[in-house]
């Protein structure tokens, strides 16, 4: 008989490929896992450091098809916004730095550059897909507008 209760996800601070034993595992709380997922444009469970691949980790995740044709998990922007609300940039950068695998799309570029590296962006020098990605990131980070000097 199934009760609908799942055991806590086992995660590793040093991610290893799925199916291989982990040298050290710890149970991360849901908040930490949601922060990790929020800092990825899309994700797979092992990218978060979760040892299992048996289903949905977050009920508010959905599958998306990316440019390569592959399907990955994704959090809605409203969920991302609520997860990062009130989280200091230093904590976001710490969580980002622990991610060992990241997508290679424009949205992830924006997260990596603006959250991870904390860098400024000259919007006039970016290709259109990266400008859109910066706008996307600013919206879910709940930034009301881009800076007037055309950099973020």
mmCIF file with all atom_site columns, C-alpha atoms in Angstrom:
data_model
loop_
_atom_site.group_PDB
_atom_site.id
_atom_site.type_symbol
_atom_site.label_atom_id
_atom_site.label_alt_id
_atom_site.label_comp_id
_atom_site.label_asym_id
_atom_site.label_entity_id
_atom_site.label_seq_id
_atom_site.pdbx_PDB_ins_code
_atom_site.Cartn_x
_atom_site.Cartn_y
_atom_site.Cartn_z
_atom_site.occupancy
_atom_site.B_iso_or_equiv
_atom_site.pdbx_formal_charge
_atom_site.auth_seq_id
_atom_site.auth_comp_id
_atom_site.auth_asym_id
_atom_site.auth_atom_id
_atom_site.pdbx_PDB_model_num
ATOM 1   C CA . UNK A 1 1   ? 0.000  0.000  0.000   1.00 0.00 ? 1   UNK A CA 1
ATOM 2   C CA . UNK A 1 2   ? 1.308  3.438  -0.932  1.00 0.00 ? 2   UNK A CA 1
ATOM 3   C CA . UNK A 1 3   ? 0.865  6.355  1.438   1.00 0.00 ? 3   UNK A CA 1
ATOM 4   C CA . UNK A 1 4   ? 2.053  9.030  -0.985  1.00 0.00 ? 4   UNK A CA 1
ATOM 5   C CA . UNK A 1 5   ? 4.938  9.929  1.338   1.00 0.00 ? 5   UNK A CA 1
ATOM 6   C CA . UNK A 1 6   ? 8.361  9.999  -0.224  1.00 0.00 ? 6   UNK A CA 1
ATOM 7   C CA . UNK A 1 7   ? 11.578 9.491  1.642   1.00 0.00 ? 7   UNK A CA 1
ATOM 8   C CA . UNK A 1 8   ? 13.785 12.586 1.790   1.00 0.00 ? 8   UNK A CA 1
ATOM 9   C CA . UNK A 1 9   ? 15.923 12.981 -1.281  1.00 0.00 ? 9   UNK A CA 1
ATOM 10  C CA . UNK A 1 10  ? 19.508 11.949 -0.727  1.00 0.00 ? 10  UNK A CA 1
ATOM 11  C CA . UNK A 1 11  ? 21.833 14.502 -2.200  1.00 0.00 ? 11  UNK A CA 1
ATOM 12  C CA . UNK A 1 12  ? 25.525 14.854 -2.498  1.00 0.00 ? 12  UNK A CA 1
ATOM 13  C CA . UNK A 1 13  ? 27.461 18.075 -2.075  1.00 0.00 ? 13  UNK A CA 1
ATOM 14  C CA . UNK A 1 14  ? 29.840 16.710 -4.738  1.00 0.00 ? 14  UNK A CA 1
ATOM 15  C CA . UNK A 1 15  ? 27.560 15.470 -7.498  1.00 0.00 ? 15  UNK A CA 1
ATOM 16  C CA . UNK A 1 16  ? 28.497 12.239 -9.227  1.00 0.00 ? 16  UNK A CA 1
ATOM 17  C CA . UNK A 1 17  ? 26.826 10.632 -12.218 1.00 0.00 ? 17  UNK A CA 1
ATOM 18  C CA . UNK A 1 18  ? 23.528 8.841  -11.508 1.00 0.00 ? 18  UNK A CA 1
ATOM 19  C CA . UNK A 1 19  ? 23.932 5.234  -10.468 1.00 0.00 ? 19  UNK A CA 1
ATOM 20  C CA . UNK A 1 20  ? 27.421 5.696  -9.045  1.00 0.00 ? 20  UNK A CA 1
ATOM 21  C CA . UNK A 1 21  ? 27.930 5.659  -5.290  1.00 0.00 ? 21  UNK A CA 1
ATOM 22  C CA . UNK A 1 22  ? 28.484 8.976  -3.584  1.00 0.00 ? 22  UNK A CA 1
ATOM 23  C CA . UNK A 1 23  ? 31.457 9.444  -1.317  1.00 0.00 ? 23  UNK A CA 1
ATOM 24  C CA . UNK A 1 24  ? 29.455 11.615 1.077   1.00 0.00 ? 24  UNK A CA 1
ATOM 25  C CA . UNK A 1 25  ? 25.717 12.173 1.079   1.00 0.00 ? 25  UNK A CA 1
ATOM 26  C CA . UNK A 1 26  ? 23.568 14.434 3.159   1.00 0.00 ? 26  UNK A CA 1
ATOM 27  C CA . UNK A 1 27  ? 19.904 15.224 3.224   1.00 0.00 ? 27  UNK A CA 1
ATOM 28  C CA . UNK A 1 28  ? 19.274 18.743 1.968   1.00 0.00 ? 28  UNK A CA 1
ATOM 29  C CA . UNK A 1 29  ? 16.045 20.432 2.870   1.00 0.00 ? 29  UNK A CA 1
ATOM 30  C CA . UNK A 1 30  ? 13.454 21.311 0.262   1.00 0.00 ? 30  UNK A CA 1
ATOM 31  C CA . UNK A 1 31  ? 14.290 25.022 0.508   1.00 0.00 ? 31  UNK A CA 1
ATOM 32  C CA . UNK A 1 32  ? 17.918 24.417 -0.510  1.00 0.00 ? 32  UNK A CA 1
ATOM 33  C CA . UNK A 1 33  ? 16.858 22.141 -3.376  1.00 0.00 ? 33  UNK A CA 1
ATOM 34  C CA . UNK A 1 34  ? 14.342 24.724 -4.599  1.00 0.00 ? 34  UNK A CA 1
ATOM 35  C CA . UNK A 1 35  ? 17.049 27.413 -4.511  1.00 0.00 ? 35  UNK A CA 1
ATOM 36  C CA . UNK A 1 36  ? 19.268 25.159 -6.613  1.00 0.00 ? 36  UNK A CA 1
ATOM 37  C CA . UNK A 1 37  ? 16.461 24.494 -9.099  1.00 0.00 ? 37  UNK A CA 1
ATOM 38  C CA . UNK A 1 38  ? 15.650 28.212 -9.240  1.00 0.00 ? 38  UNK A CA 1
ATOM 39  C CA . UNK A 1 39  ? 19.218 29.001 -10.277 1.00 0.00 ? 39  UNK A CA 1
ATOM 40  C CA . UNK A 1 40  ? 19.040 26.666 -13.259 1.00 0.00 ? 40  UNK A CA 1
ATOM 41  C CA . UNK A 1 41  ? 17.061 27.601 -16.376 1.00 0.00 ? 41  UNK A CA 1
ATOM 42  C CA . UNK A 1 42  ? 15.982 23.941 -16.425 1.00 0.00 ? 42  UNK A CA 1
ATOM 43  C CA . UNK A 1 43  ? 17.302 20.929 -14.570 1.00 0.00 ? 43  UNK A CA 1
ATOM 44  C CA . UNK A 1 44  ? 17.509 17.213 -14.003 1.00 0.00 ? 44  UNK A CA 1
ATOM 45  C CA . UNK A 1 45  ? 17.433 15.823 -10.480 1.00 0.00 ? 45  UNK A CA 1
ATOM 46  C CA . UNK A 1 46  ? 21.084 14.744 -10.533 1.00 0.00 ? 46  UNK A CA 1
ATOM 47  C CA . UNK A 1 47  ? 22.073 18.336 -11.467 1.00 0.00 ? 47  UNK A CA 1
ATOM 48  C CA . UNK A 1 48  ? 20.646 19.336 -8.081  1.00 0.00 ? 48  UNK A CA 1
ATOM 49  C CA . UNK A 1 49  ? 22.661 16.588 -6.411  1.00 0.00 ? 49  UNK A CA 1
ATOM 50  C CA . UNK A 1 50  ? 19.660 14.283 -5.861  1.00 0.00 ? 50  UNK A CA 1
ATOM 51  C CA . UNK A 1 51  ? 20.503 10.580 -5.931  1.00 0.00 ? 51  UNK A CA 1
ATOM 52  C CA . UNK A 1 52  ? 17.163 9.410  -7.241  1.00 0.00 ? 52  UNK A CA 1
ATOM 53  C CA . UNK A 1 53  ? 15.506 9.707  -10.624 1.00 0.00 ? 53  UNK A CA 1
ATOM 54  C CA . UNK A 1 54  ? 12.145 8.180  -9.701  1.00 0.00 ? 54  UNK A CA 1
ATOM 55  C CA . UNK A 1 55  ? 9.825  11.076 -10.361 1.00 0.00 ? 55  UNK A CA 1
ATOM 56  C CA . UNK A 1 56  ? 8.955  14.661 -9.679  1.00 0.00 ? 56  UNK A CA 1
ATOM 57  C CA . UNK A 1 57  ? 10.839 16.294 -6.834  1.00 0.00 ? 57  UNK A CA 1
ATOM 58  C CA . UNK A 1 58  ? 8.656  19.402 -6.750  1.00 0.00 ? 58  UNK A CA 1
ATOM 59  C CA . UNK A 1 59  ? 4.942  19.138 -7.536  1.00 0.00 ? 59  UNK A CA 1
ATOM 60  C CA . UNK A 1 60  ? 5.072  22.608 -9.115  1.00 0.00 ? 60  UNK A CA 1
ATOM 61  C CA . UNK A 1 61  ? 7.730  21.588 -11.661 1.00 0.00 ? 61  UNK A CA 1
ATOM 62  C CA . UNK A 1 62  ? 6.897  20.754 -15.219 1.00 0.00 ? 62  UNK A CA 1
ATOM 63  C CA . UNK A 1 63  ? 8.749  19.272 -18.187 1.00 0.00 ? 63  UNK A CA 1
ATOM 64  C CA . UNK A 1 64  ? 9.953  21.583 -20.962 1.00 0.00 ? 64  UNK A CA 1
ATOM 65  C CA . UNK A 1 65  ? 11.537 20.825 -24.308 1.00 0.00 ? 65  UNK A CA 1
ATOM 66  C CA . UNK A 1 66  ? 14.759 22.767 -24.875 1.00 0.00 ? 66  UNK A CA 1
ATOM 67  C CA . UNK A 1 67  ? 16.483 23.725 -28.146 1.00 0.00 ? 67  UNK A CA 1
ATOM 68  C CA . UNK A 1 68  ? 18.268 20.366 -28.337 1.00 0.00 ? 68  UNK A CA 1
ATOM 69  C CA . UNK A 1 69  ? 14.904 18.576 -28.291 1.00 0.00 ? 69  UNK A CA 1
ATOM 70  C CA . UNK A 1 70  ? 15.573 17.080 -24.854 1.00 0.00 ? 70  UNK A CA 1
ATOM 71  C CA . UNK A 1 71  ? 12.975 17.396 -22.101 1.00 0.00 ? 71  UNK A CA 1
ATOM 72  C CA . UNK A 1 72  ? 14.027 18.714 -18.683 1.00 0.00 ? 72  UNK A CA 1
ATOM 73  C CA . UNK A 1 73  ? 12.353 19.846 -15.482 1.00 0.00 ? 73  UNK A CA 1
ATOM 74  C CA . UNK A 1 74  ? 11.627 23.533 -14.953 1.00 0.00 ? 74  UNK A CA 1
ATOM 75  C CA . UNK A 1 75  ? 10.152 25.721 -12.230 1.00 0.00 ? 75  UNK A CA 1
ATOM 76  C CA . UNK A 1 76  ? 7.634  28.401 -13.210 1.00 0.00 ? 76  UNK A CA 1
ATOM 77  C CA . UNK A 1 77  ? 8.903  31.950 -12.867 1.00 0.00 ? 77  UNK A CA 1
ATOM 78  C CA . UNK A 1 78  ? 6.307  32.673 -10.146 1.00 0.00 ? 78  UNK A CA 1
ATOM 79  C CA . UNK A 1 79  ? 7.748  29.768 -8.128  1.00 0.00 ? 79  UNK A CA 1
ATOM 80  C CA . UNK A 1 80  ? 11.304 31.025 -8.706  1.00 0.00 ? 80  UNK A CA 1
ATOM 81  C CA . UNK A 1 81  ? 10.237 34.487 -7.552  1.00 0.00 ? 81  UNK A CA 1
ATOM 82  C CA . UNK A 1 82  ? 8.756  33.136 -4.315  1.00 0.00 ? 82  UNK A CA 1
ATOM 83  C CA . UNK A 1 83  ? 11.799 30.920 -3.666  1.00 0.00 ? 83  UNK A CA 1
ATOM 84  C CA . UNK A 1 84  ? 14.364 33.725 -4.008  1.00 0.00 ? 84  UNK A CA 1
ATOM 85  C CA . UNK A 1 85  ? 12.258 36.417 -2.300  1.00 0.00 ? 85  UNK A CA 1
ATOM 86  C CA . UNK A 1 86  ? 14.228 37.786 0.631   1.00 0.00 ? 86  UNK A CA 1
ATOM 87  C CA . UNK A 1 87  ? 17.266 35.593 -0.047  1.00 0.00 ? 87  UNK A CA 1
ATOM 88  C CA . UNK A 1 88  ? 20.440 37.700 0.063   1.00 0.00 ? 88  UNK A CA 1
ATOM 89  C CA . UNK A 1 89  ? 22.593 37.761 -3.066  1.00 0.00 ? 89  UNK A CA 1
ATOM 90  C CA . UNK A 1 90  ? 25.472 36.217 -1.102  1.00 0.00 ? 90  UNK A CA 1
ATOM 91  C CA . UNK A 1 91  ? 23.341 33.137 -0.348  1.00 0.00 ? 91  UNK A CA 1
ATOM 92  C CA . UNK A 1 92  ? 22.179 32.886 -3.968  1.00 0.00 ? 92  UNK A CA 1
ATOM 93  C CA . UNK A 1 93  ? 25.830 33.049 -5.056  1.00 0.00 ? 93  UNK A CA 1
ATOM 94  C CA . UNK A 1 94  ? 26.790 30.331 -2.540  1.00 0.00 ? 94  UNK A CA 1
ATOM 95  C CA . UNK A 1 95  ? 24.046 28.021 -3.798  1.00 0.00 ? 95  UNK A CA 1
ATOM 96  C CA . UNK A 1 96  ? 24.921 28.821 -7.426  1.00 0.00 ? 96  UNK A CA 1
ATOM 97  C CA . UNK A 1 97  ? 28.597 28.019 -6.786  1.00 0.00 ? 97  UNK A CA 1
ATOM 98  C CA . UNK A 1 98  ? 27.666 24.529 -5.543  1.00 0.00 ? 98  UNK A CA 1
ATOM 99  C CA . UNK A 1 99  ? 25.945 23.609 -8.821  1.00 0.00 ? 99  UNK A CA 1
ATOM 100 C CA . UNK A 1 100 ? 28.325 21.414 -10.783 1.00 0.00 ? 100 UNK A CA 1
ATOM 101 C CA . UNK A 1 101 ? 26.210 21.028 -13.917 1.00 0.00 ? 101 UNK A CA 1
ATOM 102 C CA . UNK A 1 102 ? 24.323 23.819 -15.657 1.00 0.00 ? 102 UNK A CA 1
ATOM 103 C CA . UNK A 1 103 ? 22.465 24.142 -18.954 1.00 0.00 ? 103 UNK A CA 1
ATOM 104 C CA . UNK A 1 104 ? 24.170 26.007 -21.796 1.00 0.00 ? 104 UNK A CA 1
ATOM 105 C CA . UNK A 1 105 ? 21.304 28.244 -22.915 1.00 0.00 ? 105 UNK A CA 1
ATOM 106 C CA . UNK A 1 106 ? 20.917 32.038 -22.891 1.00 0.00 ? 106 UNK A CA 1
ATOM 107 C CA . UNK A 1 107 ? 18.770 32.024 -19.741 1.00 0.00 ? 107 UNK A CA 1
ATOM 108 C CA . UNK A 1 108 ? 21.433 30.095 -17.851 1.00 0.00 ? 108 UNK A CA 1
ATOM 109 C CA . UNK A 1 109 ? 24.050 32.498 -19.210 1.00 0.00 ? 109 UNK A CA 1
ATOM 110 C CA . UNK A 1 110 ? 22.075 35.369 -17.621 1.00 0.00 ? 110 UNK A CA 1
ATOM 111 C CA . UNK A 1 111 ? 21.843 33.550 -14.268 1.00 0.00 ? 111 UNK A CA 1
ATOM 112 C CA . UNK A 1 112 ? 25.537 32.618 -14.349 1.00 0.00 ? 112 UNK A CA 1
ATOM 113 C CA . UNK A 1 113 ? 26.664 36.100 -15.277 1.00 0.00 ? 113 UNK A CA 1
ATOM 114 C CA . UNK A 1 114 ? 24.377 38.245 -13.137 1.00 0.00 ? 114 UNK A CA 1
ATOM 115 C CA . UNK A 1 115 ? 23.794 36.039 -10.081 1.00 0.00 ? 115 UNK A CA 1
ATOM 116 C CA . UNK A 1 116 ? 26.826 33.760 -10.095 1.00 0.00 ? 116 UNK A CA 1
ATOM 117 C CA . UNK A 1 117 ? 29.531 36.172 -11.152 1.00 0.00 ? 117 UNK A CA 1
ATOM 118 C CA . UNK A 1 118 ? 27.684 39.297 -10.028 1.00 0.00 ? 118 UNK A CA 1
ATOM 119 C CA . UNK A 1 119 ? 28.801 41.026 -13.204 1.00 0.00 ? 119 UNK A CA 1
ATOM 120 C CA . UNK A 1 120 ? 27.382 43.958 -15.102 1.00 0.00 ? 120 UNK A CA 1
ATOM 121 C CA . UNK A 1 121 ? 26.071 43.574 -18.611 1.00 0.00 ? 121 UNK A CA 1
ATOM 122 C CA . UNK A 1 122 ? 26.250 46.081 -21.450 1.00 0.00 ? 122 UNK A CA 1
ATOM 123 C CA . UNK A 1 123 ? 22.903 45.406 -23.110 1.00 0.00 ? 123 UNK A CA 1
ATOM 124 C CA . UNK A 1 124 ? 23.921 47.210 -26.304 1.00 0.00 ? 124 UNK A CA 1
ATOM 125 C CA . UNK A 1 125 ? 26.659 44.615 -26.889 1.00 0.00 ? 125 UNK A CA 1
ATOM 126 C CA . UNK A 1 126 ? 24.538 41.483 -26.379 1.00 0.00 ? 126 UNK A CA 1
ATOM 127 C CA . UNK A 1 127 ? 22.841 39.316 -28.974 1.00 0.00 ? 127 UNK A CA 1
ATOM 128 C CA . UNK A 1 128 ? 19.030 39.407 -28.871 1.00 0.00 ? 128 UNK A CA 1
ATOM 129 C CA . UNK A 1 129 ? 18.651 36.035 -27.090 1.00 0.00 ? 129 UNK A CA 1
ATOM 130 C CA . UNK A 1 130 ? 20.868 37.192 -24.220 1.00 0.00 ? 130 UNK A CA 1
ATOM 131 C CA . UNK A 1 131 ? 19.011 40.531 -23.930 1.00 0.00 ? 131 UNK A CA 1
ATOM 132 C CA . UNK A 1 132 ? 15.765 38.567 -23.653 1.00 0.00 ? 132 UNK A CA 1
ATOM 133 C CA . UNK A 1 133 ? 17.358 36.283 -21.059 1.00 0.00 ? 133 UNK A CA 1
ATOM 134 C CA . UNK A 1 134 ? 18.461 39.274 -18.960 1.00 0.00 ? 134 UNK A CA 1
ATOM 135 C CA . UNK A 1 135 ? 14.892 40.623 -19.123 1.00 0.00 ? 135 UNK A CA 1
ATOM 136 C CA . UNK A 1 136 ? 13.526 37.213 -18.083 1.00 0.00 ? 136 UNK A CA 1
ATOM 137 C CA . UNK A 1 137 ? 15.910 37.050 -15.130 1.00 0.00 ? 137 UNK A CA 1
ATOM 138 C CA . UNK A 1 138 ? 15.084 40.587 -14.002 1.00 0.00 ? 138 UNK A CA 1
ATOM 139 C CA . UNK A 1 139 ? 11.348 39.754 -14.086 1.00 0.00 ? 139 UNK A CA 1
ATOM 140 C CA . UNK A 1 140 ? 11.528 36.651 -11.902 1.00 0.00 ? 140 UNK A CA 1
ATOM 141 C CA . UNK A 1 141 ? 14.010 38.288 -9.574  1.00 0.00 ? 141 UNK A CA 1
ATOM 142 C CA . UNK A 1 142 ? 11.214 40.874 -9.317  1.00 0.00 ? 142 UNK A CA 1
ATOM 143 C CA . UNK A 1 143 ? 13.325 43.779 -10.539 1.00 0.00 ? 143 UNK A CA 1
ATOM 144 C CA . UNK A 1 144 ? 10.934 46.452 -11.792 1.00 0.00 ? 144 UNK A CA 1
ATOM 145 C CA . UNK A 1 145 ? 13.080 47.620 -14.720 1.00 0.00 ? 145 UNK A CA 1
ATOM 146 C CA . UNK A 1 146 ? 16.552 47.580 -16.188 1.00 0.00 ? 146 UNK A CA 1
ATOM 147 C CA . UNK A 1 147 ? 18.941 50.331 -15.182 1.00 0.00 ? 147 UNK A CA 1
ATOM 148 C CA . UNK A 1 148 ? 18.653 53.532 -17.169 1.00 0.00 ? 148 UNK A CA 1
ATOM 149 C CA . UNK A 1 149 ? 22.290 53.501 -18.341 1.00 0.00 ? 149 UNK A CA 1
ATOM 150 C CA . UNK A 1 150 ? 21.455 50.463 -20.505 1.00 0.00 ? 150 UNK A CA 1
ATOM 151 C CA . UNK A 1 151 ? 23.334 48.002 -18.340 1.00 0.00 ? 151 UNK A CA 1
ATOM 152 C CA . UNK A 1 152 ? 22.144 45.627 -15.672 1.00 0.00 ? 152 UNK A CA 1
#
